[in-house]
mmCIF file of C-alpha atoms in Angstrom:
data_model
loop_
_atom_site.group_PDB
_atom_site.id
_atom_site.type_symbol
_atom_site.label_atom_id
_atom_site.label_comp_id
_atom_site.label_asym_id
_atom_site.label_seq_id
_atom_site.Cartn_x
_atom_site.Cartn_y
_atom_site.Cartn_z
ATOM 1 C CA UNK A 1 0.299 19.987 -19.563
ATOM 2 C CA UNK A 2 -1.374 22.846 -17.463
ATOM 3 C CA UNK A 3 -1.266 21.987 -13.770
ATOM 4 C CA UNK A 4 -2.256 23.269 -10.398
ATOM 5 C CA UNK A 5 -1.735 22.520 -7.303
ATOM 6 C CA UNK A 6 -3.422 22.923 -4.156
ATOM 7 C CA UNK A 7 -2.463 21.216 -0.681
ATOM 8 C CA UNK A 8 -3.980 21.419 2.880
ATOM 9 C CA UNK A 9 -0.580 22.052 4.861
ATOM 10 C CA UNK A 10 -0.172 25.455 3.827
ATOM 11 C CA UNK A 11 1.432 27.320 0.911
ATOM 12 C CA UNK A 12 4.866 27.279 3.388
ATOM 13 C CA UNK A 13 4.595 23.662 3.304
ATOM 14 C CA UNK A 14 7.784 21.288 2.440
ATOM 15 C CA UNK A 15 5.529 18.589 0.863
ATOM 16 C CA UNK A 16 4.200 21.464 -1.172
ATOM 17 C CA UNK A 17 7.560 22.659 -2.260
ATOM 18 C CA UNK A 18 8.607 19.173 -3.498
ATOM 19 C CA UNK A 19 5.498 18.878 -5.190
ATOM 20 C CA UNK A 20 5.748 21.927 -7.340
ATOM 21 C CA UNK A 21 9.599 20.877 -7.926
ATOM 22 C CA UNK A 22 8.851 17.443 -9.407
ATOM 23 C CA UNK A 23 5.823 18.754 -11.700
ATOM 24 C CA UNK A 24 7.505 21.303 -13.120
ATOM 25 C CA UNK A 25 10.355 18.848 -14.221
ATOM 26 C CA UNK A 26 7.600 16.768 -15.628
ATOM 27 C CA UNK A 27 5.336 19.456 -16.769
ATOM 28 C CA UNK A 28 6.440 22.484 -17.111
ATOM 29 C CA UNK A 29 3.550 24.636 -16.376
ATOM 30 C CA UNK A 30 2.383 24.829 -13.073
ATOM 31 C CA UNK A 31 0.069 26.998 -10.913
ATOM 32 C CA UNK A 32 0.264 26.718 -6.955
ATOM 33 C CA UNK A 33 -3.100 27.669 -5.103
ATOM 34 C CA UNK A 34 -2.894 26.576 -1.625
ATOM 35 C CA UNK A 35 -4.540 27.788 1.663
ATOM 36 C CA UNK A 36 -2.477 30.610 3.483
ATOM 37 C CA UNK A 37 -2.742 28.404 6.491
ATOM 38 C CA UNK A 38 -2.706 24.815 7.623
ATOM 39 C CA UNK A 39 -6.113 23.057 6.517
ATOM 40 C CA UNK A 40 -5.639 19.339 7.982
ATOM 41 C CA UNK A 41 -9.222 17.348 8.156
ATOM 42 C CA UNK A 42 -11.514 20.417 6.831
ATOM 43 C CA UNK A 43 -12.506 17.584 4.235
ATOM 44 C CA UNK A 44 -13.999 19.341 1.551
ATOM 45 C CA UNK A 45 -15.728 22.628 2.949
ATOM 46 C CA UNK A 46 -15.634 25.642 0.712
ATOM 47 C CA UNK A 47 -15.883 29.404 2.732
ATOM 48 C CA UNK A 48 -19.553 30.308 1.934
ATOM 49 C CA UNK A 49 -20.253 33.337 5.027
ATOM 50 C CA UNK A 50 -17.577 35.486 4.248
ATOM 51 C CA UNK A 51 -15.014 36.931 1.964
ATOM 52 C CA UNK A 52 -11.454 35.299 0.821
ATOM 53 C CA UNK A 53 -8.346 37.032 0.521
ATOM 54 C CA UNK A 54 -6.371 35.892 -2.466
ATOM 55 C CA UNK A 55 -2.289 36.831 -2.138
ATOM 56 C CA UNK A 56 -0.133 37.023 -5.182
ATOM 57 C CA UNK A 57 3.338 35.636 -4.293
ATOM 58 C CA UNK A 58 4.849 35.823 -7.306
ATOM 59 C CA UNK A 59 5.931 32.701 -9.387
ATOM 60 C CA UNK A 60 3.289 31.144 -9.992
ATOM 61 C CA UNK A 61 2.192 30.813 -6.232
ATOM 62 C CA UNK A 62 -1.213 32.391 -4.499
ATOM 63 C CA UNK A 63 -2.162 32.254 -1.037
ATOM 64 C CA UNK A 64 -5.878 31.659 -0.278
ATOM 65 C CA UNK A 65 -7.045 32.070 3.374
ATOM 66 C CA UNK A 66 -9.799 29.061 2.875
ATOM 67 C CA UNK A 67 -10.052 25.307 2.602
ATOM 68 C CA UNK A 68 -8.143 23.511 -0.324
ATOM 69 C CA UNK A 69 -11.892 23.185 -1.623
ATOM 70 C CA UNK A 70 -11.871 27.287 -1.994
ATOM 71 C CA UNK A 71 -8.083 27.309 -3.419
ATOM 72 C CA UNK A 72 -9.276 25.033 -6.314
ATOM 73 C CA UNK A 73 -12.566 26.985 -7.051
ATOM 74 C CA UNK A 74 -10.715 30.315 -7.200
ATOM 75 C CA UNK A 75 -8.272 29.056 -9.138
ATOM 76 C CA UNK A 76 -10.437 27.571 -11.981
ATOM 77 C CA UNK A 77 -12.572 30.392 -11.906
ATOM 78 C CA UNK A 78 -10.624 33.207 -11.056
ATOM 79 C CA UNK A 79 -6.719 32.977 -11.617
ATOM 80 C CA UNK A 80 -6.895 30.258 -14.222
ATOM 81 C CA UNK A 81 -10.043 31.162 -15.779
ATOM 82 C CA UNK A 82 -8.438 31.494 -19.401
ATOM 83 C CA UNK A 83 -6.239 28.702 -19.316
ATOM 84 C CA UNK A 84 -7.890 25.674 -17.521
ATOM 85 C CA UNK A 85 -5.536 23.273 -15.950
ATOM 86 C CA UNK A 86 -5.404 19.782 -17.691
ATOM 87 C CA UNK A 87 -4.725 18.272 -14.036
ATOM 88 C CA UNK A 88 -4.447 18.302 -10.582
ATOM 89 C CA UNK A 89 -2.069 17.683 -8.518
ATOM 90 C CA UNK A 90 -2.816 17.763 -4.494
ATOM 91 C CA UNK A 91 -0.308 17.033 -1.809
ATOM 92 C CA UNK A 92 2.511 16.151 -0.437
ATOM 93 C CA UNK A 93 0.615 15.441 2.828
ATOM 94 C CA UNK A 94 2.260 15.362 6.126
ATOM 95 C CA UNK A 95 1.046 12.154 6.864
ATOM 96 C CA UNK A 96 -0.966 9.106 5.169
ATOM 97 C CA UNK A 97 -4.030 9.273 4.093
ATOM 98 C CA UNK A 98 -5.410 5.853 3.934
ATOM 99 C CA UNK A 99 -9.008 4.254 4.309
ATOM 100 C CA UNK A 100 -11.620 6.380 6.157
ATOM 101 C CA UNK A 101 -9.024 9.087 6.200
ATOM 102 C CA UNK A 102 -10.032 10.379 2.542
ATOM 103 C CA UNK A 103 -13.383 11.101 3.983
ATOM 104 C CA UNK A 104 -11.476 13.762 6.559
ATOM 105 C CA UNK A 105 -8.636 14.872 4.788
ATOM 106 C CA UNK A 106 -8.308 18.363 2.984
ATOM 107 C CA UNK A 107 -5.459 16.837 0.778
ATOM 108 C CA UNK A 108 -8.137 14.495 -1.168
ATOM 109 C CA UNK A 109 -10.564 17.324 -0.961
ATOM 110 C CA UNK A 110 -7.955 19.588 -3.277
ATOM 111 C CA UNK A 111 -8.257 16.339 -5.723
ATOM 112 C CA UNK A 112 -12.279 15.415 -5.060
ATOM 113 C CA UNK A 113 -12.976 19.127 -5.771
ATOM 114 C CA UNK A 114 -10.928 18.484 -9.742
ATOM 115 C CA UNK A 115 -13.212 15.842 -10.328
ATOM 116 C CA UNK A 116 -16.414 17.983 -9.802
ATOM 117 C CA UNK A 117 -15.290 20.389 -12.843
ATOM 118 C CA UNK A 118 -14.089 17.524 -14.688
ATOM 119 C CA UNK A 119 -10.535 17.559 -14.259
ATOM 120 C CA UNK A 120 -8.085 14.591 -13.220
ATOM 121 C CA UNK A 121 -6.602 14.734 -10.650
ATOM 122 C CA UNK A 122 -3.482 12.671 -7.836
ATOM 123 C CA UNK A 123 -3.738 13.713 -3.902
ATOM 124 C CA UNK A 124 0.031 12.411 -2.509
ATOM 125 C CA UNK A 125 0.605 11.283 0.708
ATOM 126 C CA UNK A 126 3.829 10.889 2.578
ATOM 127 C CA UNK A 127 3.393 7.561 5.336
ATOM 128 C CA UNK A 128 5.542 8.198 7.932
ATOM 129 C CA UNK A 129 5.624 9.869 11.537
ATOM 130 C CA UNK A 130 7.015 13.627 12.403
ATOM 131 C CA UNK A 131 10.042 14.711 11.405
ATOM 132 C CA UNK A 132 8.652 14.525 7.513
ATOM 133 C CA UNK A 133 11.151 14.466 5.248
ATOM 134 C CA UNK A 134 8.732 15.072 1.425
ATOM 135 C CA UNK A 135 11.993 15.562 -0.772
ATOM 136 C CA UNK A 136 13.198 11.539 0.161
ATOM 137 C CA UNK A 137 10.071 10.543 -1.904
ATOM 138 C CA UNK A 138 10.375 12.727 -4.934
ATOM 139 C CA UNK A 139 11.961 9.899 -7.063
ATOM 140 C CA UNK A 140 8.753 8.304 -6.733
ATOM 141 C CA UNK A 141 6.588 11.164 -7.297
ATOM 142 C CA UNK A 142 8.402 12.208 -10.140
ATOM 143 C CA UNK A 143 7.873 8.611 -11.210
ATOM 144 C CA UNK A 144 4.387 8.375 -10.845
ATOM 145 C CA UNK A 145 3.940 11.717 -12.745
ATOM 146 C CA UNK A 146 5.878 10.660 -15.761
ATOM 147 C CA UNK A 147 3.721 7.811 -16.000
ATOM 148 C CA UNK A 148 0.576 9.722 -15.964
ATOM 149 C CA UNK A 149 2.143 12.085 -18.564
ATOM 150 C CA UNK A 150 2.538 9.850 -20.837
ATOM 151 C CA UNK A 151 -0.392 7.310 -20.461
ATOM 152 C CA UNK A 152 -3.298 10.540 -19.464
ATOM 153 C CA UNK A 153 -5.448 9.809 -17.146
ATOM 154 C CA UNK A 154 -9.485 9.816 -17.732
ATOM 155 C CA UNK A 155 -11.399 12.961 -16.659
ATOM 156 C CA UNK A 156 -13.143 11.345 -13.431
ATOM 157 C CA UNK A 157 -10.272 9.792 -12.120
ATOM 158 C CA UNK A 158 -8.655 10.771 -8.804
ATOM 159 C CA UNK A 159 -5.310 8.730 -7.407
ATOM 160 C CA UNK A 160 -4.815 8.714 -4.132
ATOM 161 C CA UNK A 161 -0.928 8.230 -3.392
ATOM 162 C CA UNK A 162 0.864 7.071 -0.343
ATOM 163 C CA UNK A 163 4.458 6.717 -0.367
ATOM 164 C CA UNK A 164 6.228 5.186 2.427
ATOM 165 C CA UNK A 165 8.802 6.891 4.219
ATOM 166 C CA UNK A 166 12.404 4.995 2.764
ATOM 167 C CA UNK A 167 13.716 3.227 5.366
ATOM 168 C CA UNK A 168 17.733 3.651 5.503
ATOM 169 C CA UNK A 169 18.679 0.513 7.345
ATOM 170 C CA UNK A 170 17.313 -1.988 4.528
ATOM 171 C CA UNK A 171 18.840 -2.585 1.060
ATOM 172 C CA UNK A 172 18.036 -0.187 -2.111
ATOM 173 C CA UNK A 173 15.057 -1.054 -3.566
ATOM 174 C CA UNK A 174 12.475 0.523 -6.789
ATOM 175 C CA UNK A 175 14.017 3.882 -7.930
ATOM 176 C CA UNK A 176 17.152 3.076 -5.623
ATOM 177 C CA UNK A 177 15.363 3.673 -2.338
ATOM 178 C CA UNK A 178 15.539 1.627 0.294
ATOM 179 C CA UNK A 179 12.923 -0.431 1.706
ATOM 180 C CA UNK A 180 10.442 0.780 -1.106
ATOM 181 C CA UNK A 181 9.574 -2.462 -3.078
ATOM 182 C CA UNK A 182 7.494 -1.048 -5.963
ATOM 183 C CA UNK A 183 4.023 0.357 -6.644
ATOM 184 C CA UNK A 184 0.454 -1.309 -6.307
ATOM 185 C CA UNK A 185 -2.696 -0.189 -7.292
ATOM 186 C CA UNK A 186 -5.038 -1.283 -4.688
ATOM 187 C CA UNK A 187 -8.971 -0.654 -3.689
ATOM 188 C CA UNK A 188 -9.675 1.574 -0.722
ATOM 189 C CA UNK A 189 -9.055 -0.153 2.682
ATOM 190 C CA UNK A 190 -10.596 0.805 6.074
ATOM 191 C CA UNK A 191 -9.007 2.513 8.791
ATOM 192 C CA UNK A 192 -10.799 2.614 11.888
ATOM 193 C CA UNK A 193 -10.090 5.329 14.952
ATOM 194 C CA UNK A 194 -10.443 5.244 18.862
ATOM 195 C CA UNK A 195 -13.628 7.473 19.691
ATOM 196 C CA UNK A 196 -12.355 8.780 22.595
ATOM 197 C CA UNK A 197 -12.806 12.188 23.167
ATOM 198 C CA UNK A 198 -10.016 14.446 25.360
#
């Protein structure tokens, strides 16, 4: 399958870098089109007032200096105009993104923005506090891109994933990591935040 991949922590980001690891062990060919610069919580704005700079970095890697909204549009109709991707792939997030989150986050926005040209897509979440550590999850996101490999997914389908952190102190658990019991597909919950302002 053809796959690109934007984020909204940067094209220097580690998620990112795991990311593009684990799909091109499942895969094979992948495209990375992320913004030059963190994006966190620009939802899903696309640049509209002035121009974008587009940076070849070699590899199979291009620098936008927009949203993750922009990255996906230039990709489909600029760098991948010839040879649409069959999938998206969004992510890994520095953070969760969980409940009213998705509204916010620039990491779903990469995915949301697939769906509008008719393309699959997974946004990937890592749930745990600073330091991140994106390459303890790749079992599991190597996992759940196997299984979308080989079952497809339907064209307006986006996945949200959140994968906990593993947690050394408890026993191994699903794929050997500990403290991670398995995976659940679940409806979207709420998450509600403080509205004070500092």
């Amino acid at each position: 399958m053809r796959v690109l991949l934007p984020n909204d922590d940067g094209i220097g980001s580690l998620g990112l870098d795991v990311l593009v690891d684990a799909a091109r062990e499942v895969f094979g060919d992948v495209t990375t089109v992320a913004p030059k610069h963190e994006q966190s919580g620009v939802s899903q704005s696309i640049s509209l007032h002035r121009p974008l700079r587009l940076d070849d970095l070699g590899d199979g890697r291009y620098a936008v200096d927009g949203t993750p909204a922009d990255c996906v549009f230039i990709a489909l109709a600029h760098i991948l105009k010839d040879r649409r991707p069959e999938l998206v792939l969004s992510g890994i997030n520095h953070g969760p993104n969980v409940g009213y989150d998705i509204h916010y986050s620039g990491t779903v926005a990469g995915a949301r923005e697939a769906l509008i040209h008719g393309i699959p897509a997974l946004s990937f979440s890592l749930v745990s506090r600073p330091p991140y550590d994106p390459a303890a999850i790749r079992p599991v996101v190597v996992e759940v891109l196997r299984r979308v490999r080989d079952h497809g997914l339907a064209a307006e389908t986006l996945l949200n994933v959140n994968i906990p952190a593993p947690k050394p102190h408890e026993p191994p658990g699903w794929l050997g990591l500990p403290g991670i019991r398995g995976m659940h597909t679940t409806v979207l919950g709420r998450r509600f935040y403080g509205n004070e302002v500092v």
